Each structure stands twice: as C-alpha cells, then as structure tokens.
C-alpha cells in the first residue's frame, strides 16, 4: 500500500553501501522508520531527501515489515543551519530529543509543525539559540504529555505566588513555607514570577503566538537552566547532541 505524508528526517543509519534507514517525523503517522534504497551517489534522486533535517513530501510503501521510501520531493533542507556549528548542533539536539518522546499519530502533526517553526527561526536567526532551546523543550514535552504543573504549590495548593521553587524531578512547584516544613533533598531551583509566567506561556500559548514573547537576559538564562533540568529529569539520561552543543557554547 502506498501512503502519502509530509515528514522531516531526524536520523539516518547506513544499512549497506547504497541503502539507509531513515527515522522520520511525519504529519500523519508520527515517528516512523523507513528504508531508503539507492540513496548514495550523486545520481541518486533520493540523496538530498535522505539527509538529516530534509523536509519532504513523501510517498511511502507500507509493507508487512515496515515502510520503504517510494519517492520524496524535497521541500526544505534548512541548508542555512549548516553555516553555523552552534545552530546545526542545536538542531541536532532537537532531532534527538524529538526521537526520544516518540511522537505518535495523535501528536505527530503538531510536533512536526513545532519543529519546522523552530528550525525556521533558528536558520533565519530571528530568535537566538538560547531562546529557542527552552521553548522547544518545554512545548515538546507538553505536547508529549509531560507538562509540569506550575500553577500552585504542590503541598498547600496556594496559587499566584511571586516566588516558588521548581522541582524538576516532580514537575511541580513548592512555596518557601512548605519547603521549610517538608525538607526536599532532590534538585530544586528558585523560580521568579517572570520565569514561571514564561514557562506557563510556552505550555499554553496558541501555536501561532508561541514565540511572541521577550525575557530579560537573566530570566532567559534561568529559563534555559530550568527547562534543561526538567527535560533531562524526564528523559532519564543524557543526550550526546546536547553535550556537544554545550561543549561549544560554554
Ligand atoms: Zn505551599
């Protein structure tokens, strides 16, 4: 059976000198692996479409043992990202993190739109890597069902507090009073109101308005640290691409 879908290549693995396995984030089927045949060599029609970050209009053959790429029309390869190692390595981290959350048929389309919009802003340098990284992480985790609860203290339930502590392992916040009464030995990060509001905005904003906010440099730095701590707690491990990105940006 032939199926059509839009999708971006998140990873590729060589299977032989000519064939590759592509990991695709598609609008209709979420995350899928598809075999691409005869992709090596300058004369291959699929060579450019099989590159990581290539966004294509795909025709896939769906067989008993999985998908095979029948044809792919390249729509965007985000070539400009390759001109800057920081931007390219951040894009690589977005790809690795996206694979980790296993987008499904239900949320794949929305996650694909989020990834394309983020890569566009990164490529065109309309927003900085420091801004785009936490926005992508938090929105992706939220779309994948891992949104933190920032609304009220997890012990006393009080809302609208000016300053709370964020508990990345639990994805919750706790107020200073409750923290004194209930000592907590895991990671906690103080969360000023501006950063909490930015996080709530990222989790809840209409997708067309997602990137339409500004933060002071200090708040942006804290947002990045909080978002990364939360992401790594939920990912339960490390990402090689993130380590590389950090090694060239610090
Ligand atoms: Zn409390």
Coordinates of C-alpha atoms and ligand atoms in Angstrom, one line a residue:
X1 CA 0.0 0.0 0.0
X2 CA 1.3 3.5 -0.9
X3 CA 0.7 6.3 1.6
X4 CA 1.5 10.0 1.3
X5 CA 2.7 12.2 4.1
X6 CA 5.0 15.2 4.9
X7 CA 7.9 14.5 7.1
X8 CA 11.4 15.5 8.2
X9 CA 14.4 13.2 8.5
X10 CA 15.5 13.1 12.2
X11 CA 18.3 10.5 11.8
X12 CA 19.8 8.1 9.2
X13 CA 21.6 4.8 9.6
X14 CA 23.6 3.1 6.8
X15 CA 22.3 -0.4 6.0
X16 CA 24.6 -1.1 3.1
X17 CA 26.7 0.9 0.7
X18 CA 23.5 2.0 -1.1
X19 CA 20.7 1.8 1.4
X20 CA 19.8 3.7 4.6
X21 CA 17.3 3.5 7.4
X22 CA 15.7 6.9 7.9
X23 CA 13.9 7.9 11.1
X24 CA 11.1 10.3 10.1
X25 CA 8.8 12.6 12.0
X26 CA 5.7 12.6 9.8
X27 CA 2.5 14.6 9.9
X28 CA 0.2 11.6 9.6
X29 CA 2.0 8.7 11.3
X30 CA 4.2 10.3 14.0
X31 CA 7.6 8.8 14.3
X32 CA 8.4 6.0 11.7
X33 CA 11.5 4.2 10.3
X34 CA 11.6 3.9 6.6
X35 CA 14.2 2.2 4.3
X36 CA 15.5 4.4 1.6
X37 CA 17.1 2.4 -1.3
X38 CA 19.9 3.6 -3.6
X39 CA 20.5 6.9 -1.7
X40 CA 24.2 7.1 -2.2
X41 CA 25.9 8.7 -5.2
X42 CA 25.4 12.0 -7.0
X43 CA 22.9 10.5 -9.4
X44 CA 20.6 9.2 -6.7
X45 CA 17.2 11.0 -6.7
X46 CA 16.8 10.4 -3.0
X47 CA 20.3 11.5 -1.9
X48 CA 19.3 15.1 -0.8
X49 CA 15.9 14.0 0.5
X50 CA 17.6 11.4 2.8
X51 CA 19.8 13.9 4.6
X52 CA 19.1 14.7 8.3
X53 CA 16.8 17.9 8.5
X54 CA 15.4 17.3 5.0
X55 CA 11.7 18.1 5.0
X56 CA 10.0 16.2 2.2
X57 CA 6.7 15.3 0.6
X58 CA 6.9 11.5 0.9
X59 CA 5.3 8.6 -0.9
X60 CA 5.9 5.6 1.4
X61 CA 5.3 1.9 0.6
X62 CA 3.8 0.3 3.7
X63 CA 4.7 -3.4 3.8
X64 CA 4.4 -6.1 6.4
X65 CA 7.8 -5.3 7.8
X66 CA 7.6 -1.5 7.8
X67 CA 7.9 1.4 5.4
X68 CA 10.0 1.9 2.3
X69 CA 10.5 5.3 0.7
X70 CA 8.9 5.2 -2.7
X71 CA 9.6 8.8 -3.6
X72 CA 10.4 12.0 -1.8
X73 CA 10.1 15.6 -3.1
X74 CA 12.4 17.9 -1.1
X75 CA 10.6 21.0 0.2
X76 CA 13.2 22.4 2.6
X77 CA 16.6 21.2 3.7
X78 CA 17.3 24.0 6.2
X79 CA 20.6 24.5 4.5
X80 CA 21.3 27.7 6.3
X81 CA 21.7 25.8 9.6
X82 CA 24.9 24.2 8.2
X83 CA 26.6 27.6 8.1
X84 CA 26.8 27.8 11.9
X85 CA 28.0 25.0 14.1
X86 CA 26.1 26.2 17.1
X87 CA 22.8 26.3 15.2
X88 CA 23.5 23.0 13.5
X89 CA 24.3 21.3 16.8
X90 CA 21.2 22.7 18.4
X91 CA 19.1 21.4 15.5
X92 CA 20.7 18.0 16.1
X93 CA 19.7 18.1 19.7
X94 CA 16.1 19.0 18.7
X95 CA 16.1 15.9 16.4
X96 CA 17.5 13.6 19.2
X97 CA 15.0 14.9 21.8
X98 CA 12.1 14.5 19.3
X99 CA 13.0 10.9 18.7
X100 CA 13.1 10.3 22.4
X101 CA 9.5 11.4 23.0
X102 CA 8.2 9.0 20.4
X103 CA 5.6 11.2 18.6
X104 CA 2.5 9.2 17.7
X105 CA -0.2 9.5 15.0
X106 CA -2.1 11.7 17.5
X107 CA 0.5 14.4 18.2
X108 CA 3.0 13.9 15.3
X109 CA 1.5 16.6 13.1
X110 CA 1.6 19.2 15.9
X111 CA 5.2 18.3 16.9
X112 CA 6.2 18.4 13.3
X113 CA 4.8 22.0 13.0
X114 CA 6.6 23.0 16.2
X115 CA 9.9 21.6 14.9
X116 CA 9.6 23.2 11.5
X117 CA 8.8 26.6 13.0
X118 CA 11.7 26.3 15.5
X119 CA 14.2 25.3 12.8
X120 CA 13.0 28.2 10.6
X121 CA 13.5 30.8 13.3
X122 CA 16.9 29.3 14.1
X123 CA 18.0 29.2 10.5
X124 CA 16.9 32.7 9.7
X125 CA 18.3 34.0 13.0
X126 CA 15.1 35.5 14.0
X127 CA 15.5 34.2 17.6
X128 CA 18.6 33.1 19.4
X129 CA 19.6 29.5 20.3
X130 CA 19.3 30.4 24.0
X131 CA 15.7 31.4 23.5
X132 CA 14.6 28.7 21.1
X133 CA 16.1 25.8 23.2
X134 CA 13.8 26.1 26.3
X135 CA 10.8 27.0 24.1
X136 CA 11.2 23.8 22.1
X137 CA 12.0 21.6 25.0
X138 CA 9.0 22.7 27.1
X139 CA 6.5 22.8 24.3
X140 CA 7.6 19.4 23.0
X141 CA 7.4 17.8 26.5
X142 CA 4.0 19.4 26.9
X143 CA 2.7 18.1 23.6
X144 CA 4.0 14.6 24.6
X145 CA 2.0 14.6 27.9
X146 CA 4.8 15.7 30.3
X147 CA 3.7 19.3 31.1
X148 CA 4.9 20.4 34.5
X149 CA 2.3 21.9 37.0
X150 CA 3.4 25.4 37.8
X151 CA 0.1 26.8 38.9
X152 CA 0.1 26.2 42.6
X153 CA 2.3 24.9 45.5
X154 CA 2.2 21.1 45.4
X155 CA 1.7 20.9 49.2
X156 CA -0.5 23.8 50.4
X157 CA -2.1 24.5 47.0
X158 CA -1.6 28.3 47.1
X159 CA -1.8 30.0 43.8
X160 CA -0.3 33.2 42.4
X161 CA 2.8 33.1 44.5
X162 CA 5.5 35.6 43.5
X163 CA 8.4 33.2 44.0
X164 CA 8.4 29.5 44.2
X165 CA 10.9 26.6 43.9
X166 CA 10.6 24.4 40.9
X167 CA 11.2 20.7 41.5
X168 CA 12.3 19.3 38.1
X169 CA 12.1 15.6 39.1
X170 CA 8.4 16.0 40.1
X171 CA 7.5 18.7 37.5
X172 CA 5.9 20.7 40.3
X173 CA 6.5 23.9 42.3
X174 CA 6.6 24.3 46.1
X175 CA 6.4 27.5 48.1
X176 CA 9.1 28.6 50.6
X177 CA 6.9 28.0 53.7
X178 CA 6.1 24.4 52.6
X179 CA 9.7 23.7 51.7
X180 CA 10.8 24.7 55.3
X181 CA 8.2 22.3 56.8
X182 CA 8.8 19.5 54.3
X183 CA 12.6 19.2 53.5
X184 CA 13.2 18.1 50.0
X185 CA 16.5 16.5 49.1
X186 CA 16.3 16.4 45.3
X187 CA 17.1 19.2 42.9
X188 CA 15.1 22.5 43.5
X189 CA 15.5 25.7 41.5
X190 CA 14.2 29.1 42.7
X191 CA 11.6 30.3 40.1
X192 CA 10.9 34.0 40.0
X193 CA 7.5 35.1 38.7
X194 CA 8.8 36.2 35.3
X195 CA 10.3 32.8 34.5
X196 CA 7.2 30.9 35.8
X197 CA 5.0 33.1 33.6
X198 CA 7.2 32.5 30.6
X199 CA 7.0 28.7 31.2
X200 CA 3.3 28.8 31.5
X201 CA 3.1 30.8 28.3
X202 CA 5.2 28.2 26.5
X203 CA 3.0 25.4 27.8
X204 CA -0.3 27.1 26.9
X205 CA 0.1 29.6 24.1
X206 CA -1.7 29.3 20.8
X207 CA 0.9 27.7 18.4
X208 CA 0.9 30.8 16.2
X209 CA 1.9 33.0 19.1
X210 CA 4.3 30.6 20.8
X211 CA 7.5 32.5 20.1
X212 CA 6.0 36.0 20.6
X213 CA 7.4 36.9 23.9
X214 CA 10.6 38.5 25.3
X215 CA 12.6 38.0 28.5
X216 CA 15.4 39.8 30.1
X217 CA 18.8 38.2 29.6
X218 CA 18.9 37.0 33.2
X219 CA 15.4 35.5 33.0
X220 CA 16.2 33.8 29.7
X221 CA 19.3 32.2 31.3
X222 CA 17.3 30.9 34.2
X223 CA 14.5 29.7 31.9
X224 CA 17.1 27.7 29.9
X225 CA 18.6 26.1 33.0
X226 CA 15.1 25.2 34.4
X227 CA 13.9 23.8 31.1
X228 CA 17.0 21.7 30.6
X229 CA 16.9 20.3 34.2
X230 CA 13.3 19.3 33.7
X231 CA 14.0 17.8 30.2
X232 CA 16.9 15.7 31.5
X233 CA 14.9 14.5 34.5
X234 CA 12.1 13.3 32.2
X235 CA 14.4 11.9 29.6
X236 CA 16.2 9.9 32.4
X237 CA 19.5 10.3 30.8
X238 CA 21.9 12.3 28.6
X239 CA 21.8 13.4 25.0
X240 CA 25.1 13.2 23.1
X241 CA 23.9 16.1 20.9
X242 CA 23.2 18.3 23.9
X243 CA 26.6 17.6 25.4
X244 CA 28.2 18.6 22.1
X245 CA 26.1 21.7 21.9
X246 CA 27.0 22.7 25.4
X247 CA 30.7 22.0 24.8
X248 CA 30.8 24.6 22.0
X249 CA 28.6 27.2 23.6
X250 CA 30.1 27.5 27.1
Ligands
LIG1 ZN1 3.0 25.7 49.9

